[in-house]
Tab-separated table of C-alpha atoms in Angstrom:
chain	number	residue	atom	x	y	z
L	1	MET	CA	-8.378	20.856	17.898
L	2	GLN	CA	-11.958	19.558	18.056
L	3	SER	CA	-12.359	18.308	14.484
L	4	GLU	CA	-11.064	14.853	13.500
L	5	HIS	CA	-10.960	15.574	9.764
L	6	PRO	CA	-7.525	15.039	8.122
L	7	LEU	CA	-7.698	18.481	6.487
L	8	ALA	CA	-8.354	20.068	9.880
L	9	GLU	CA	-5.367	18.241	11.344
L	10	ALA	CA	-3.144	19.491	8.519
L	11	MET	CA	-4.292	23.078	8.996
L	12	VAL	CA	-3.780	22.937	12.759
L	13	ARG	CA	-0.247	21.590	12.315
L	14	HIS	CA	0.532	24.418	9.911
L	15	LEU	CA	-0.890	27.080	12.205
L	16	LYS	CA	0.980	25.705	15.207
L	17	ALA	CA	4.204	25.867	13.205
L	18	GLN	CA	3.396	29.540	12.567
L	19	GLU	CA	2.897	29.972	16.347
L	20	VAL	CA	-0.703	31.133	15.898
L	21	ARG	CA	-2.498	31.396	19.245
L	22	SER	CA	-5.414	28.984	19.764
L	23	LEU	CA	-8.788	29.945	21.259
L	24	GLU	CA	-11.317	27.942	23.234
L	25	LEU	CA	-14.478	27.627	21.132
L	26	LYS	CA	-17.969	26.974	22.441
L	27	ASN	CA	-20.943	25.108	20.980
L	28	PHE	CA	-18.684	23.268	18.555
L	29	ASP	CA	-20.555	21.111	16.052
L	30	SER	CA	-19.023	18.932	13.351
L	31	LEU	CA	-21.262	18.552	10.293
L	32	THR	CA	-20.267	15.446	8.364
L	33	GLY	CA	-19.311	16.146	4.760
L	34	ARG	CA	-19.848	19.892	5.109
L	35	GLY	CA	-17.684	21.468	7.818
L	36	VAL	CA	-17.911	22.775	11.356
L	37	LYS	CA	-19.489	25.621	13.275
L	38	ALA	CA	-18.915	27.126	16.722
L	39	SER	CA	-19.270	30.323	18.725
L	40	LEU	CA	-16.806	32.648	20.459
L	41	ASN	CA	-17.504	35.802	22.459
L	42	GLY	CA	-21.061	35.909	21.198
L	43	ASN	CA	-20.085	35.609	17.536
L	44	GLN	CA	-21.045	32.675	15.320
L	45	TYR	CA	-18.359	31.095	13.127
L	46	VAL	CA	-18.604	28.615	10.277
L	47	ALA	CA	-15.845	26.773	8.403
L	48	GLY	CA	-16.671	24.465	5.542
L	49	ASN	CA	-17.735	24.056	1.935
L	50	HIS	CA	-20.281	26.025	-0.079
L	51	LYS	CA	-23.072	23.588	0.875
L	52	LEU	CA	-22.650	24.502	4.529
L	53	LEU	CA	-22.637	28.209	3.709
L	54	GLU	CA	-25.922	27.830	1.824
L	55	GLU	CA	-27.461	25.910	4.730
L	56	GLU	CA	-26.380	28.595	7.200
L	57	GLY	CA	-27.464	31.483	4.962
L	58	VAL	CA	-23.954	32.889	4.729
L	59	CYS	CA	-23.378	35.730	2.255
L	60	VAL	CA	-20.337	35.366	-0.018
L	61	ALA	CA	-18.935	38.492	-1.683
L	62	PRO	CA	-18.677	38.250	-5.522
L	63	GLU	CA	-14.890	38.667	-5.534
L	64	LEU	CA	-14.518	35.891	-2.961
L	65	ALA	CA	-16.783	33.584	-4.987
L	66	LEU	CA	-14.756	34.262	-8.153
L	67	ARG	CA	-11.537	33.480	-6.312
L	68	ALA	CA	-13.038	30.227	-5.033
L	69	ASP	CA	-14.074	29.192	-8.572
L	70	ALA	CA	-10.565	29.888	-9.859
L	71	LEU	CA	-9.007	27.773	-7.099
L	72	ARG	CA	-11.417	24.909	-7.732
L	73	GLY	CA	-10.344	24.965	-11.358
L	74	GLU	CA	-6.795	24.324	-10.125
L	75	ALA	CA	-7.965	21.097	-8.429
L	76	ARG	CA	-7.983	22.628	-4.960
L	77	THR	CA	-10.435	22.065	-2.130
L	78	VAL	CA	-11.872	25.382	-0.983
L	79	ILE	CA	-12.831	25.938	2.659
L	80	PHE	CA	-14.756	29.087	3.528
L	81	PHE	CA	-14.598	30.865	6.875
L	82	ALA	CA	-17.590	32.937	7.904
L	83	GLU	CA	-18.366	35.229	10.813
L	84	ASN	CA	-21.962	36.102	11.655
L	85	LYS	CA	-23.444	35.054	8.296
L	86	GLU	CA	-20.723	36.707	6.209
L	87	ALA	CA	-17.822	34.929	4.496
L	88	VAL	CA	-14.611	36.648	5.507
L	89	ALA	CA	-11.900	34.365	4.115
L	90	LEU	CA	-11.150	31.125	2.332
L	91	VAL	CA	-8.404	28.558	2.321
L	92	ALA	CA	-7.474	26.379	-0.645
L	93	ILE	CA	-6.005	22.951	0.036
L	94	ALA	CA	-4.590	20.635	-2.617
L	95	ASP	CA	-4.518	16.888	-2.035
L	96	GLN	CA	-1.169	15.564	-3.187
L	97	ILE	CA	-1.723	12.639	-5.513
L	98	LYS	CA	0.218	9.628	-4.296
L	99	GLN	CA	3.156	8.576	-6.402
L	100	HIS	CA	1.752	5.254	-7.574
L	101	SER	CA	-1.948	6.131	-7.800
L	102	ALA	CA	-2.104	6.324	-11.599
L	103	ALA	CA	-0.145	3.077	-11.990
L	104	ALA	CA	-2.392	1.295	-9.465
L	105	ILE	CA	-5.584	2.413	-11.215
L	106	ARG	CA	-4.191	1.428	-14.604
L	107	THR	CA	-3.278	-2.018	-13.252
L	108	LEU	CA	-6.762	-2.510	-11.809
L	109	GLN	CA	-8.381	-1.536	-15.084
L	110	GLU	CA	-6.093	-3.960	-16.955
L	111	GLN	CA	-7.331	-6.679	-14.572
L	112	GLY	CA	-10.894	-5.927	-15.666
L	113	VAL	CA	-11.869	-3.972	-12.547
L	114	GLU	CA	-14.219	-0.999	-12.982
L	115	VAL	CA	-12.797	1.872	-10.926
L	116	TYR	CA	-15.023	4.593	-9.474
L	117	MET	CA	-13.892	7.618	-7.474
L	118	LEU	CA	-16.288	8.997	-4.852
L	119	THR	CA	-15.319	12.289	-3.267
L	120	GLY	CA	-16.820	15.087	-1.248
L	121	ASP	CA	-14.784	17.613	-3.244
L	122	ASN	CA	-16.357	19.870	-5.822
L	123	GLN	CA	-16.893	18.876	-9.451
L	124	GLN	CA	-13.897	20.798	-10.842
L	125	THR	CA	-11.436	19.358	-8.352
L	126	ALA	CA	-12.788	15.826	-8.796
L	127	ALA	CA	-12.575	16.084	-12.595
L	128	SER	CA	-8.978	17.316	-12.439
L	129	VAL	CA	-7.853	14.560	-10.079
L	130	ALA	CA	-9.707	11.898	-12.074
L	131	ARG	CA	-8.012	13.086	-15.240
L	132	GLN	CA	-4.553	12.980	-13.642
L	133	VAL	CA	-4.913	9.419	-12.290
L	134	GLY	CA	-6.865	7.975	-15.205
L	135	VAL	CA	-10.236	7.363	-13.540
L	136	LYS	CA	-13.074	7.402	-16.069
L	137	ASN	CA	-15.975	7.240	-13.582
L	138	PHE	CA	-16.258	9.648	-10.663
L	139	VAL	CA	-18.924	11.265	-8.517
L	140	ALA	CA	-18.249	14.563	-6.747
L	141	GLU	CA	-19.807	16.336	-3.765
L	142	VAL	CA	-21.105	13.140	-2.162
L	143	LEU	CA	-21.922	12.780	1.523
L	144	PRO	CA	-20.915	9.648	3.506
L	145	SER	CA	-24.439	8.214	3.269
L	146	GLU	CA	-24.447	8.838	-0.480
L	147	LYS	CA	-21.205	6.865	-0.839
L	148	ALA	CA	-22.865	3.892	0.848
L	149	ALA	CA	-25.947	4.320	-1.354
L	150	PHE	CA	-23.730	4.329	-4.468
L	151	VAL	CA	-22.121	1.049	-3.379
L	152	LYS	CA	-25.559	-0.420	-2.735
L	153	ASP	CA	-26.730	0.604	-6.229
L	154	LEU	CA	-23.762	-1.184	-7.808
L	155	GLN	CA	-24.547	-4.296	-5.763
L	156	ALA	CA	-28.172	-4.143	-6.928
L	157	LYS	CA	-26.837	-4.361	-10.491
L	158	GLY	CA	-25.173	-7.652	-9.633
L	159	LYS	CA	-21.659	-6.295	-9.194
L	160	VAL	CA	-19.241	-7.427	-6.489
L	161	VAL	CA	-17.991	-4.192	-4.939
L	162	ALA	CA	-14.666	-3.568	-3.222
L	163	MET	CA	-14.453	-0.243	-1.391
L	164	VAL	CA	-11.150	1.414	-0.521
L	165	GLY	CA	-11.159	4.204	2.052
L	166	ASP	CA	-9.169	5.765	4.834
L	167	GLY	CA	-11.427	8.302	6.524
L	168	ILE	CA	-14.376	8.520	8.869
L	169	ASN	CA	-16.546	9.586	5.929
L	170	ASP	CA	-15.773	6.281	4.181
L	171	SER	CA	-16.891	4.017	7.034
L	172	HIS	CA	-20.542	3.688	5.870
L	173	ALA	CA	-19.505	2.669	2.371
L	174	LEU	CA	-16.840	0.295	3.723
L	175	ALA	CA	-19.456	-1.452	5.841
L	176	GLN	CA	-21.790	-1.762	2.832
L	177	ALA	CA	-19.200	-3.127	0.367
L	178	ASP	CA	-18.649	-6.833	-0.311
L	179	VAL	CA	-14.909	-6.341	0.194
L	180	SER	CA	-13.727	-3.406	2.301
L	181	ILE	CA	-10.109	-2.255	2.260
L	182	ALA	CA	-8.690	0.370	4.632
L	183	MET	CA	-5.370	2.108	4.251
L	184	GLY	CA	-2.883	1.652	7.084
L	185	LYS	CA	-2.501	5.381	7.715
L	186	GLY	CA	-6.233	6.004	7.729
L	187	SER	CA	-8.618	6.640	10.602
L	188	ASP	CA	-9.197	4.039	13.303
L	189	ILE	CA	-12.890	3.663	12.484
L	190	ALA	CA	-12.109	2.908	8.822
L	191	MET	CA	-9.666	0.175	9.841
L	192	ASP	CA	-12.141	-1.200	12.371
L	193	VAL	CA	-14.941	-1.471	9.803
L	194	ALA	CA	-12.817	-2.781	6.919
L	195	LYS	CA	-12.300	-6.490	6.351
L	196	MET	CA	-8.765	-5.881	5.091
L	197	THR	CA	-6.200	-3.265	6.110
L	198	LEU	CA	-3.143	-2.508	4.008
L	199	ILE	CA	-0.188	-1.708	6.257
L	200	SER	CA	1.153	0.871	3.816
L	201	SER	CA	-0.806	3.545	1.957
L	202	ASP	CA	0.642	2.463	-1.387
L	203	LEU	CA	-2.284	1.932	-3.757
L	204	LEU	CA	-0.236	-0.549	-5.782
L	205	GLN	CA	-0.838	-2.995	-2.948
L	206	ILE	CA	-4.539	-3.146	-3.877
L	207	PRO	CA	-4.148	-4.947	-7.238
L	208	LYS	CA	-1.543	-7.162	-5.577
L	209	ALA	CA	-3.980	-8.038	-2.794
L	210	LEU	CA	-6.706	-8.865	-5.327
L	211	LYS	CA	-4.318	-11.013	-7.349
L	212	LEU	CA	-3.161	-12.831	-4.212
L	213	SER	CA	-6.769	-13.500	-3.186
L	214	LYS	CA	-7.527	-14.996	-6.618
L	215	GLN	CA	-4.452	-17.232	-6.371
L	216	THR	CA	-5.507	-18.319	-2.883
L	217	VAL	CA	-9.017	-19.256	-4.027
L	218	ARG	CA	-7.565	-21.143	-6.986
L	219	THR	CA	-5.253	-23.084	-4.651
L	220	ILE	CA	-8.163	-23.958	-2.358
L	221	ARG	CA	-10.124	-25.312	-5.303
L	222	GLN	CA	-7.125	-27.356	-6.443
L	223	ASN	CA	-6.736	-28.842	-2.969
L	224	LEU	CA	-10.420	-29.715	-2.742
L	225	PHE	CA	-10.410	-31.272	-6.213
L	226	TRP	CA	-7.389	-33.514	-5.646
L	227	ALA	CA	-8.490	-34.429	-2.104
L	228	PHE	CA	-11.893	-35.475	-3.491
L	229	ILE	CA	-10.328	-37.569	-6.288
L	230	TYR	CA	-7.782	-39.086	-3.889
L	231	ASN	CA	-10.428	-40.157	-1.401
L	232	LEU	CA	-12.844	-41.260	-4.123
L	233	ILE	CA	-10.223	-43.770	-5.305
L	234	GLY	CA	-8.423	-44.560	-2.062
L	235	ILE	CA	-11.294	-45.206	0.354
L	236	PRO	CA	-12.987	-47.969	-1.711
L	237	ILE	CA	-9.619	-49.686	-2.204
L	238	ALA	CA	-8.866	-49.485	1.516
L	239	ALA	CA	-12.349	-50.899	2.218
L	240	GLY	CA	-11.568	-53.984	0.087
L	241	ALA	CA	-13.445	-53.123	-3.093
L	242	LEU	CA	-10.841	-54.970	-5.188
L	243	TYR	CA	-10.723	-58.131	-3.051
L	244	PRO	CA	-13.670	-59.981	-4.708
L	245	PHE	CA	-12.111	-59.510	-8.143
L	246	TYR	CA	-8.343	-59.625	-7.606
L	247	GLY	CA	-7.898	-60.786	-4.027
L	248	PHE	CA	-6.151	-57.539	-3.228
L	249	LEU	CA	-6.262	-56.020	0.264
L	250	LEU	CA	-4.486	-52.787	1.151
L	251	ASP	CA	-2.097	-53.078	4.061
L	252	PRO	CA	-3.193	-50.716	6.921
L	253	MET	CA	0.334	-49.285	7.128
L	254	ILE	CA	0.262	-48.373	3.453
L	255	ALA	CA	-3.221	-46.885	3.838
L	256	GLY	CA	-2.013	-44.743	6.731
L	257	ALA	CA	1.011	-43.596	4.754
L	258	ALA	CA	-1.205	-42.774	1.773
L	259	MET	CA	-3.461	-40.594	3.933
L	260	ALA	CA	-0.416	-38.785	5.327
L	261	LEU	CA	0.844	-38.273	1.783
L	262	SER	CA	-2.501	-36.714	0.892
L	263	SER	CA	-2.081	-34.127	3.647
L	264	VAL	CA	1.504	-33.462	2.587
L	265	SER	CA	0.434	-32.843	-1.001
L	266	VAL	CA	-2.241	-30.343	0.103
L	267	VAL	CA	0.178	-28.438	2.345
L	268	THR	CA	2.873	-28.446	-0.342
L	269	ASN	CA	0.464	-27.079	-2.938
L	270	SER	CA	-0.597	-24.344	-0.517
L	271	LEU	CA	3.008	-23.371	0.200
L	272	ARG	CA	3.426	-22.610	-3.495
L	273	LEU	CA	1.633	-19.334	-2.762
L	274	LYS	CA	4.797	-18.100	-1.046
L	275	VAL	CA	6.733	-18.221	-4.307
L	276	GLN	CA	3.993	-16.930	-6.586
L	277	LYS	CA	4.749	-13.600	-8.247
L	278	ILE	CA	2.198	-10.899	-7.520
């Protein structure tokens, strides 16, 4: 298999299970966000979406186009196969919605997070999936560069953007986002670009990760606040600020113990994160 796309991998696994014989293709070219093309025995072959067929001038028979529209209405991704500028077949693939996707999106929205879905799938499929998982804002038929441009537009509006992705096509947008999150079972390039990688592919871990990050920042602020107050009071006393008025000098041993206690209090407050419910 020469394509690295997850859908291509799934199809190859299925065909191998059916013991379909493989062929050695020539002039293979992967077209990001559209499909692939190659040649064999002097014939030109194309596999991809309708955008690629239009670019290559491929003719699609009316009955095949009607069948494709019907499948898209069932929230399926349609892949056309063409030989020498003529579509000869199509395959419909349905992405299985993860068990906790709807719950994760609902939780994020309850936390005040605006959720957008960016997909290269067609409008009908995107609308169906968005409806099933509860996403109000979605953009269909976007290329990888357009995903990154969408993130940049949100940032230009003053929004802090977190991007979640797992594929090669998501890497541009992940690099552009303020916070980039890759799924553990995603592509290597997505995990390499992302600032955070979730070990599992459970989307419920995303709102948990955001909640944990907020608790961590809050703890840091608490530590800085109390350390500042502690030193603001303690250092002048240790320096003898009270001696002219009360004749009081702080014993060096007590001062040392007080500084150690300050560190202990900061560490103890930080360890509270381990028992916080997320």
